[in-house]
Coordinates of C-alpha atoms and ligand atoms in Angstrom, one line a residue:
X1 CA 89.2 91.8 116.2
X2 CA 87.7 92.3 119.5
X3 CA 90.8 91.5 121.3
X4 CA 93.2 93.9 119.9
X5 CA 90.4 96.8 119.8
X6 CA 91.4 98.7 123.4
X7 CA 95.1 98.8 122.9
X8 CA 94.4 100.2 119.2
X9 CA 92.8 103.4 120.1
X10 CA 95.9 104.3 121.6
X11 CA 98.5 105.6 119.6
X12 CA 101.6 103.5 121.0
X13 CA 104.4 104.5 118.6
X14 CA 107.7 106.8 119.7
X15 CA 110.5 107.2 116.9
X16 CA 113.4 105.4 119.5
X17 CA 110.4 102.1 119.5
X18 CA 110.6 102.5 115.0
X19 CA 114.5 102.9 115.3
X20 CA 115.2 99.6 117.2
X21 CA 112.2 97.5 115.6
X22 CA 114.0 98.8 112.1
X23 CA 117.2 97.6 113.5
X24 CA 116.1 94.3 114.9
X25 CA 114.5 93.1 112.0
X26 CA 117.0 94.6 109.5
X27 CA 114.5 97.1 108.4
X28 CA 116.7 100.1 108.3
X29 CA 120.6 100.0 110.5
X30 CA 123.2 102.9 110.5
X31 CA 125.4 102.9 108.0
X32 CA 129.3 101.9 108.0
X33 CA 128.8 100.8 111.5
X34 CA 132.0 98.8 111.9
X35 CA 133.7 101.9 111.8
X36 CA 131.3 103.8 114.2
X37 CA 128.7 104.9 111.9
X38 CA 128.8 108.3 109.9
X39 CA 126.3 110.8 110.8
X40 CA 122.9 110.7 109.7
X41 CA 123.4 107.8 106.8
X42 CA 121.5 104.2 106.4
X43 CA 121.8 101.3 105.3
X44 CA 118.5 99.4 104.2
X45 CA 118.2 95.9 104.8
X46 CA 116.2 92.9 103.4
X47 CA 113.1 94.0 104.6
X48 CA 113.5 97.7 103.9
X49 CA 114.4 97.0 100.6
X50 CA 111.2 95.2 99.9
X51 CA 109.2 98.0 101.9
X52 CA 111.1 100.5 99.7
X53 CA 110.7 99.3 96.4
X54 CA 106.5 98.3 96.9
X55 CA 106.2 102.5 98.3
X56 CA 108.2 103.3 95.0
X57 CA 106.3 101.1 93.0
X58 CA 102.8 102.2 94.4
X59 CA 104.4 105.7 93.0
X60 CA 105.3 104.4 89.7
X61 CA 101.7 102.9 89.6
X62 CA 99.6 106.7 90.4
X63 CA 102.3 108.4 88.0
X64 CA 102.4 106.1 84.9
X65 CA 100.3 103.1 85.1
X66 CA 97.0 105.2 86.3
X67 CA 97.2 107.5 83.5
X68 CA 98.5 108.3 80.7
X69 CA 99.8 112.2 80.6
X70 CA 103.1 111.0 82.4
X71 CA 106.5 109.2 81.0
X72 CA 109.4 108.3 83.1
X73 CA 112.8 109.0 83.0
X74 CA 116.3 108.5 85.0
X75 CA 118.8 111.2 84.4
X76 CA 122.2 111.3 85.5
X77 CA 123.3 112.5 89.3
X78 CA 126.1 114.6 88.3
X79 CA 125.0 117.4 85.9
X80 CA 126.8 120.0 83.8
X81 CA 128.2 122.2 86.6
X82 CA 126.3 125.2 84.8
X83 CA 123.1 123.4 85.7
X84 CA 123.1 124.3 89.5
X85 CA 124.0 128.0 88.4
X86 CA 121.1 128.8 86.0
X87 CA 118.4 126.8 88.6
X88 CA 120.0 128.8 91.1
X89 CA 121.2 126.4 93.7
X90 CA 124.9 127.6 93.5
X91 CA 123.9 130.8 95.1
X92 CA 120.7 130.7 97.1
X93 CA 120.5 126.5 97.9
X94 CA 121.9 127.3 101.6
X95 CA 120.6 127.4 105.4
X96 CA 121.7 130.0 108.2
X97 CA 124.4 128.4 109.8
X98 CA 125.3 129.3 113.4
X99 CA 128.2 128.0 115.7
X100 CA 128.6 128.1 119.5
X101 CA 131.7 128.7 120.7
X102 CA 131.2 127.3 124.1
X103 CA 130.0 123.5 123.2
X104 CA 131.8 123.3 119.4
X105 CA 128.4 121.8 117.7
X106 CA 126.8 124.0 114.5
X107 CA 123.0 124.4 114.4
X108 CA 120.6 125.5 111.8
X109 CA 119.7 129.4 113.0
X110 CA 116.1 128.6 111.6
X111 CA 115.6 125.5 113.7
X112 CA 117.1 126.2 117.1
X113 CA 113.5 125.9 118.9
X114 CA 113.6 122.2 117.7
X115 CA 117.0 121.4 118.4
X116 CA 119.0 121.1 121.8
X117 CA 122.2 122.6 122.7
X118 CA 125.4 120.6 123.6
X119 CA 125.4 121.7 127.2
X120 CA 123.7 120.4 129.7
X121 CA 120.8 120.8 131.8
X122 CA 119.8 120.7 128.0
X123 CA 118.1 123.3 126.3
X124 CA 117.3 125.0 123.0
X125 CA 120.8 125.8 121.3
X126 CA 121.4 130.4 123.3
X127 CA 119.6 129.1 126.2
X128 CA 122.1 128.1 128.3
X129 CA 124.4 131.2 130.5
X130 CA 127.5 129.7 128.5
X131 CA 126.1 129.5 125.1
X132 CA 128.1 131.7 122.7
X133 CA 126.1 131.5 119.1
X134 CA 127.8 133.3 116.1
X135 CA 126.2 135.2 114.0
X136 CA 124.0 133.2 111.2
X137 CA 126.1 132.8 107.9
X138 CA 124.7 131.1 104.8
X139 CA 126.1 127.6 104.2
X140 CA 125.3 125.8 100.7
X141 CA 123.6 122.5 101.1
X142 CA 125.2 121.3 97.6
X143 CA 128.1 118.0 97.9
X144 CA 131.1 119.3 95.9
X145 CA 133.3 116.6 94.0
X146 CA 136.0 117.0 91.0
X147 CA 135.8 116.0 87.7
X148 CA 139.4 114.3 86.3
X149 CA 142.2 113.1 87.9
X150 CA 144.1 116.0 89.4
X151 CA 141.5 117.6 92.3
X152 CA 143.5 121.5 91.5
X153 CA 142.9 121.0 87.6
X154 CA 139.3 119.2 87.5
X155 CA 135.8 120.7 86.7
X156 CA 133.9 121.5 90.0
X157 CA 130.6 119.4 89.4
X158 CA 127.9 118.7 92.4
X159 CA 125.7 115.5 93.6
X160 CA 122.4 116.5 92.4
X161 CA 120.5 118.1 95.5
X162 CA 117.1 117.3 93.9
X163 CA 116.1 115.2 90.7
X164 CA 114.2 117.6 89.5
X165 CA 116.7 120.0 87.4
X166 CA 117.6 116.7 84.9
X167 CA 114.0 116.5 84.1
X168 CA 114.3 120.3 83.2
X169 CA 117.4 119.7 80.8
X170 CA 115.5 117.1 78.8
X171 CA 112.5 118.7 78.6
X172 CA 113.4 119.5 74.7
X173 CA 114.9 115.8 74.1
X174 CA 112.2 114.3 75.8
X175 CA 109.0 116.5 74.1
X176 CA 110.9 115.0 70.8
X177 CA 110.3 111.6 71.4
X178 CA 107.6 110.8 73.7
X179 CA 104.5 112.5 71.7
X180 CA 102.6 114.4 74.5
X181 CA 102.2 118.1 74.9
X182 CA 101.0 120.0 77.7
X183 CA 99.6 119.2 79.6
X184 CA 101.8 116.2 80.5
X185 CA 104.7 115.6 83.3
X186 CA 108.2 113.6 83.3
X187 CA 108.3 111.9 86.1
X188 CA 111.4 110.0 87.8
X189 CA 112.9 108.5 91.4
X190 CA 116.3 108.8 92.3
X191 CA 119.2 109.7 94.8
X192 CA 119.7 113.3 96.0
X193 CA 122.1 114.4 98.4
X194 CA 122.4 117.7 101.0
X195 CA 124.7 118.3 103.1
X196 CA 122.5 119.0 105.7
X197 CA 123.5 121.1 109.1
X198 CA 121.3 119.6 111.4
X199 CA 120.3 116.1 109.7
X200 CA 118.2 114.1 112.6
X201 CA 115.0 112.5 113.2
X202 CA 116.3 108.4 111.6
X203 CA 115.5 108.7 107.7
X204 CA 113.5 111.9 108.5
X205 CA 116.5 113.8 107.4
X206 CA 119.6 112.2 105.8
X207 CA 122.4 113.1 103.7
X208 CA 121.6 111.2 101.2
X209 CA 118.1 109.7 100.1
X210 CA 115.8 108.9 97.0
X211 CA 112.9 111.6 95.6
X212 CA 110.4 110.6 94.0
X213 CA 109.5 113.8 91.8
X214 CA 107.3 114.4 88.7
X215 CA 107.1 118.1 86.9
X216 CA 104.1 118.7 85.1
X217 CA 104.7 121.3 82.2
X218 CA 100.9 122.9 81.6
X219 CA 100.0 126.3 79.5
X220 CA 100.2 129.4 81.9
X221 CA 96.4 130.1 82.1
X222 CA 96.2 126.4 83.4
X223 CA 98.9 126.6 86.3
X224 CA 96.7 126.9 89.7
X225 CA 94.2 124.3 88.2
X226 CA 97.0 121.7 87.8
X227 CA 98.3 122.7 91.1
X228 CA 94.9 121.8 93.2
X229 CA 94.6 118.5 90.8
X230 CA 97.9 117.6 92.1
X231 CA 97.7 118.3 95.6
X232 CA 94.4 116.2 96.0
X233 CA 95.9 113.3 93.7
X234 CA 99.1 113.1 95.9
X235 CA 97.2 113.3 99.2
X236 CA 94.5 110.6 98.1
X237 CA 97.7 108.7 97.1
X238 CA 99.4 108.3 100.9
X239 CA 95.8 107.2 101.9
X240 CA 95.2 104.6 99.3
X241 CA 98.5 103.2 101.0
X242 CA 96.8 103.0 103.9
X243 CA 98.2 105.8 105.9
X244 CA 95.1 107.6 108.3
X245 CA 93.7 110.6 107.2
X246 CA 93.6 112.0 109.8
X247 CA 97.3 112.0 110.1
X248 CA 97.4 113.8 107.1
X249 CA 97.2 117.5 106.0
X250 CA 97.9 120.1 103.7
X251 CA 100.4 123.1 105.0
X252 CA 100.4 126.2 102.2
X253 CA 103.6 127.7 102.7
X254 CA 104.1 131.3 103.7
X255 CA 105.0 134.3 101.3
X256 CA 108.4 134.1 103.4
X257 CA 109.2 130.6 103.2
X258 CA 108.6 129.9 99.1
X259 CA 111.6 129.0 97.6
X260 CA 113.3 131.1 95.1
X261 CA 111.3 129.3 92.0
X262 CA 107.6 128.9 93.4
X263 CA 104.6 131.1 93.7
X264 CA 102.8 128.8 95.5
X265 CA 104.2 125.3 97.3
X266 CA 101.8 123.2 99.6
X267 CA 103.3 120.6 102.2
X268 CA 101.6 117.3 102.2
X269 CA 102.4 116.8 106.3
X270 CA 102.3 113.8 108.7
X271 CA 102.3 113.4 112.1
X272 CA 105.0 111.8 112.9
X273 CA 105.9 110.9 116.8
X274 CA 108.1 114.3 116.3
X275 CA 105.1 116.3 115.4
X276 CA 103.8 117.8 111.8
X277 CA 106.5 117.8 109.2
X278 CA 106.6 118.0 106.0
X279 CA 106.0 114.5 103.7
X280 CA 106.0 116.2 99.8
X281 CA 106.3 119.3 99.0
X282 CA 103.7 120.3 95.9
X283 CA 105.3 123.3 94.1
X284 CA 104.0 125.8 91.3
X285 CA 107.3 126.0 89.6
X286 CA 106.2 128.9 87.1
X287 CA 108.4 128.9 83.9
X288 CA 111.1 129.8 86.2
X289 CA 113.2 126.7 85.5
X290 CA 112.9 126.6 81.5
X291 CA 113.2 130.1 81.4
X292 CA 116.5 130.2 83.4
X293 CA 118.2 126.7 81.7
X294 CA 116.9 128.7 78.1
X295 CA 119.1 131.3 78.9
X296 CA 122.2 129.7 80.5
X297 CA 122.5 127.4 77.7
X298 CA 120.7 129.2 74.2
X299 CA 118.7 126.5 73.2
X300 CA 115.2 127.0 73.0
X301 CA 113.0 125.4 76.1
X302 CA 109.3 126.2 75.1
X303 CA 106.4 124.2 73.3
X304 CA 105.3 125.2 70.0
X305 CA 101.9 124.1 69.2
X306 CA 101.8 123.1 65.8
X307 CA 98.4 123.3 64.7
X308 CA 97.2 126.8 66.8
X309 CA 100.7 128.1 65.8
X310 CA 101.2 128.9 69.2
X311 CA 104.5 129.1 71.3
X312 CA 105.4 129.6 75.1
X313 CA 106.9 128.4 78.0
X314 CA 105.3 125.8 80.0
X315 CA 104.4 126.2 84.0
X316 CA 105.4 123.3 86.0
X317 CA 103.8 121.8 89.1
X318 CA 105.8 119.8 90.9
X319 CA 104.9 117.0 93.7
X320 CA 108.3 115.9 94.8
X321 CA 108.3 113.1 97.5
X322 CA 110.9 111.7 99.5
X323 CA 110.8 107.6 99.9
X324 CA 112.6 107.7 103.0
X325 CA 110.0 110.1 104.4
X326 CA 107.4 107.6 103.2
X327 CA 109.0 104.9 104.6
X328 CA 109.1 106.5 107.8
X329 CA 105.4 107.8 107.7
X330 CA 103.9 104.0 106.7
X331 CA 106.1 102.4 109.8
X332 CA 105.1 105.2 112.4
X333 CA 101.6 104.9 110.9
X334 CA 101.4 100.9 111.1
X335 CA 103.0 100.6 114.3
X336 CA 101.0 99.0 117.1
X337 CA 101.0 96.6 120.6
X338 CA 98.7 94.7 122.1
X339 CA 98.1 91.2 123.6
X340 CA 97.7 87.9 122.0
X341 CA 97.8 84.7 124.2
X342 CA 98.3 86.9 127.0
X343 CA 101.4 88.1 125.9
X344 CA 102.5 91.3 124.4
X345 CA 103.2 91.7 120.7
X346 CA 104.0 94.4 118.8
X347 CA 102.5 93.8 115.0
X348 CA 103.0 96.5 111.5
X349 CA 99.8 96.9 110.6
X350 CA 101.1 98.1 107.8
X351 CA 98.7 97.9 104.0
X352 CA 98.9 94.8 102.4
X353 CA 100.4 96.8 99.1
X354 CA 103.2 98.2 101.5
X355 CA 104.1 94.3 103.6
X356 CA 107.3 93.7 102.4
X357 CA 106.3 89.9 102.5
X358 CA 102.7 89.4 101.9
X359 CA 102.7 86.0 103.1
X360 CA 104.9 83.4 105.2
X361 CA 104.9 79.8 105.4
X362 CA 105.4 78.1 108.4
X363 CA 105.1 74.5 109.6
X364 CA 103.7 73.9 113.0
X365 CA 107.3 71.7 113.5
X366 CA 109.7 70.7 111.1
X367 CA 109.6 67.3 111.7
X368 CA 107.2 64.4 110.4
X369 CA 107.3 65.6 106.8
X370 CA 105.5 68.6 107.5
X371 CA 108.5 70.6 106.1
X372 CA 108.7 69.0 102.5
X373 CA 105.0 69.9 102.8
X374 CA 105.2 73.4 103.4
X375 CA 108.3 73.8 101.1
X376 CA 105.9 72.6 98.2
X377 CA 103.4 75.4 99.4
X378 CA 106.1 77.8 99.5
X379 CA 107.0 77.0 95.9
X380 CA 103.2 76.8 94.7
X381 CA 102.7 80.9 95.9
X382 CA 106.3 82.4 96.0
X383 CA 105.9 83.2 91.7
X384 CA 102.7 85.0 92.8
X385 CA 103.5 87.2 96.0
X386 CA 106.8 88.2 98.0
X387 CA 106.5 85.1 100.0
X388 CA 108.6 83.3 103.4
X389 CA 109.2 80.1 104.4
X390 CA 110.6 79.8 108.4
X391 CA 110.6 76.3 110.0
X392 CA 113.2 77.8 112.9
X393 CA 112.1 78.0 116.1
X394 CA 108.7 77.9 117.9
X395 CA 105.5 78.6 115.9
X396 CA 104.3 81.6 118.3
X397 CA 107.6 83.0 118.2
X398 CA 107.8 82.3 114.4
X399 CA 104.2 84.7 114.0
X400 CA 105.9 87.2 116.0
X401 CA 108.5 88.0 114.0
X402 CA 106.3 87.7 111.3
X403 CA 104.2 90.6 113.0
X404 CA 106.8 92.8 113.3
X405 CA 107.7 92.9 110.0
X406 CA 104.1 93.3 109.3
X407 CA 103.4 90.0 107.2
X408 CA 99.7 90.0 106.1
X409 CA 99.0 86.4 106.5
X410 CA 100.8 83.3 108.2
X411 CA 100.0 79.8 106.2
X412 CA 101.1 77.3 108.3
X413 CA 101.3 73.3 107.7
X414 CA 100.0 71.1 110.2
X415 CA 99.7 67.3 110.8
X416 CA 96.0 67.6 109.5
X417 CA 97.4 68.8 106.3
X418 CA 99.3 65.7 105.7
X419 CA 95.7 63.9 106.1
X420 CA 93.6 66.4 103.9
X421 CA 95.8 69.2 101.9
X422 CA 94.1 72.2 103.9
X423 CA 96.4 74.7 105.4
X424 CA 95.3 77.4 108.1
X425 CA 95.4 81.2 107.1
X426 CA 96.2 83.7 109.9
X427 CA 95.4 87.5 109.3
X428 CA 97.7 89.4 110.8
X429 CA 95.0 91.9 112.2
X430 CA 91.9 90.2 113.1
X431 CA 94.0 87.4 113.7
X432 CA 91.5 84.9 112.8
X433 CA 92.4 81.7 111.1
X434 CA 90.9 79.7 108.5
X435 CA 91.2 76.3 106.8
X436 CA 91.7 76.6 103.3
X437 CA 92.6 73.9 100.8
X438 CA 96.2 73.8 99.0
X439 CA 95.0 74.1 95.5
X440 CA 93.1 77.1 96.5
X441 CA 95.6 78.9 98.1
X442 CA 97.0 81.0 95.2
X443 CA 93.1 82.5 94.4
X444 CA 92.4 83.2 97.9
X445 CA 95.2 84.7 99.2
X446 CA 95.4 87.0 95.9
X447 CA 91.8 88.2 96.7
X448 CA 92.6 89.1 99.6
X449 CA 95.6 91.2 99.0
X450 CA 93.9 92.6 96.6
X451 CA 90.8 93.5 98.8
X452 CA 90.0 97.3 99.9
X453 CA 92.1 97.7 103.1
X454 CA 91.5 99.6 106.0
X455 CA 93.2 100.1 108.8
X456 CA 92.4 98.5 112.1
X457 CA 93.6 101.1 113.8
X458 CA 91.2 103.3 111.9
X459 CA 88.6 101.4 112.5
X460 CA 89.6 101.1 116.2
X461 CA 89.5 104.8 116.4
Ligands
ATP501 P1 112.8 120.3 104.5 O1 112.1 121.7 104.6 O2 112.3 119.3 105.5 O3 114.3 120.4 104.5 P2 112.6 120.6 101.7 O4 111.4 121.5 101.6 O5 113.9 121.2 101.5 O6 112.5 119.7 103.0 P3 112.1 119.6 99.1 O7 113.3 120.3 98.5 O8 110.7 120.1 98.8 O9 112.4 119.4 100.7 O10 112.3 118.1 98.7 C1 111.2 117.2 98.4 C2 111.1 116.1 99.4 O11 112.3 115.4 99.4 C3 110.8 116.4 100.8 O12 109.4 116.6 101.0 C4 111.3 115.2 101.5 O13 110.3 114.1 101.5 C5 112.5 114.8 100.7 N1 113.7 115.3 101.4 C6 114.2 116.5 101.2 N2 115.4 116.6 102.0 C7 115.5 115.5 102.6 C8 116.5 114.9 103.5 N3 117.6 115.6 103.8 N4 116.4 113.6 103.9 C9 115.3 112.9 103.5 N5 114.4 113.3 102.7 C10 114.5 114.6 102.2

């Protein structure tokens, strides 16, 4: 531990170093790249996937397996076109757009102190003598498509810009089959897409990405309660994944900046290498949604309480998280150099829960049967974790890659294990190794995945 402790302390990370390690180890790459790319979309690879699916997962996990006031659902991307007019999207889901005339490039009129104009000696987007900004006009974030063969005759319909409004049009469906009443939540992950003016920032911002969103319908009177629960379940949740605390915080949003639907919205925020931004957005909802989709489509959207006679319209609090975002937030978080062997390394000290493989196997050199060996330790723990074998290559460079991708612990197979069926177990952090016996591998190793985790970095601090 000592080793690594110095370097530790200092935060290392820059978004262009998480851009190329994503694209060297196939984390994350642009997408449609043998054409040139197309702006601001991203292919996951192996690794990403894995990374992906363990953050959704862990979400899954705090929103259905923890408890018991939540069921899931999946509803469809394309809604009833109606939909996006009774939530309100259609007319007020849009961002000031401005143009400027001298450099051809559009900019978001709310974000031009963040952004920087085409021109150079660059500078914020009006800076420059020859800037020539339009005025701001309102531009609707919503992806149109047609409905039917023939674009002129079709039905107008939209990609869903959040996942939240399908979970309001089954509220009634749902309340008939799953047997909860307020307070409970539908909860559900899925693609969303925006046509964003000024997507940037890697995943930060994309055109399209996956939401992780729960609403939680509660009686009125219990509204701001429910909101505070959530905001301190949802920010214990990104530190039980390991992320600092300390790069964490809650934003309340300004009287100016609610959307059209809350009274109250908190940011969950993290400080990426770009500064604050937001992470989750935690939203009192109101009845606004049910209310609106009630009238637009007549059917009755409101919990009747069978046994104090009682009737009304749920409140909803909403924590809706982007997976992307938490992607991003566990690599920038995780990301660290320092020396081992007197060389440089960089290693994703990323939690154990998050590692896309939690464990690889790697014989010392794949001659003198030490392969088949390791192949039969491979096979003994791949059923139990996400596990690797790698025999290509040298054995140091073999453990860097494995630290890049942030692998937890490195088994490898040695001449010695030929004579006595013990294998060495390198952590990834402390990077001290230990000789453990084959048949105990599977016990050990679970442990300790399944061990409170901190991170070194943390600790370091
Ligand atoms: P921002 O202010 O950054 O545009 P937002 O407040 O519009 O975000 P919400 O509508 O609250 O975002 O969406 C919930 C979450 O979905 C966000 O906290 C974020 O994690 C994710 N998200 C929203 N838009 C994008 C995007 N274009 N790319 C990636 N993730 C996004």
């Amino acid at each position: 531990m000592h080793r690594t402790m110095r370097r530790m302390a200092e935060d290392v990370v820059t978004m262009e170093k998480i851009v190329a390690l994503c694209k060297r180890r196939g984390f994350i790459f642009p997408a449609s790249e043998i054409y040139g790319g197309i702006a601001n979309t991203y292919d996951y690879g192996h690794y990403g996937v894995l990374l992906k699916r363990n953050v959704i997962d862990a979400w899954w996990q705090a929103m259905i397996g923890d408890r018991n006031d939540i069921v899931a659902l999946d509803s469809a991307i394309i809604q009833h076109p109606r939909t996006w007019e009774a939530s309100g999207h259609l007319e007020g889901f849009t961002d000031p757009l401005v143009d400027c005339k001298a450099c051809g490039q559009r900019f978001r009129a709310d974000h031009l102190q963040d952004l920087q104009c085409g021109l150079k000696p660059s500078k914020h987007p009006g800076e420059t003598p020859q800037c020539d900004l339009t005025e701001a006009r309102e531009f609707n974030l919503m992806f149109e498509t047609t409905i039917g063969p023939v674009k002129e005759a079709g039905a107008t319909v939209y990609l869903r810009p959040e996942t939240a409004q399908g979970i309001f049009l089954d509220f009634k469906t749902v309340l008939g089959f799953a047997r909860k009443k307020p307070p409970f939540g539908i909860a559900q992950v899925g693609k969303s897409f925006r046509n964003e003016i000024t997507p940037g920032n890697f995943v930060f911002r994309t055109l399209e990405f996956e939401q992780m969103e729960m609403e939680f319908f509660v009686p009125p009177d219990d509204a701001q309660e429910w909101h505070e629960h959530w905001l301190k379940e949802r920010m214990d949740w990104y530190v039980r994944l390991g992320i600092r605390a300390d790069h964490l915080r809650l934003r309340a949003h300004d009287a100016d900046e609610l959307s059209h639907y809350s009274s109250a919205t908190s940011d969950v925020e993290y400080l990426y290498p770009i500064g604050w931004q937001e992470l989750e957005g935690i939203a009192n909802r109101g009845d606004f949604d049910l209310t609106q989709h009630a009238k637009f489509s007549g059917e009755k959207l409101e919990y009747f309480d069978t046994a104090s006679g009682e009737r009304y319209v749920p409140y909803v609090i909403e924590p809706a998280a982007g997976v992307g975002r938490t992607v991003l937030a566990a690599l920038c978080d995780a990301y660290d150099e320092d020396e081992v062997g007197g060389g440089e390394r960089t290693v994703l000290r990323l939690h154990p829960r998050l590692a896309p493989i939690k464990v690889a196997i790697l014989p010392v050199v794949s001659k003198d049967g030490l392969p088949e060996r390791a192949q039969e330790v491979f096979q003994l723990l791949r059923g139990q974790m996400q596990a690797e074998y790698d025999e290509g290559g040298s054995i140091g460079r073999r453990y860097r890659r494995q630290d890049e991708i942030g692998t937890p612990f490195g088994v490898t197979i040695d001449h010695q294990t030929l004579e006595d069926d013990t294998v060495t177990v390198r952590d990834r952090d402390t990077l001290e190794q230990d000789r453990v016996a084959i048949d105990e591998l599977p016990a050990t190793l679970g442990a300790r995945l399944a061990a409170p985790w901190e991170s070194p970095k943390l600790a370091a601090a």
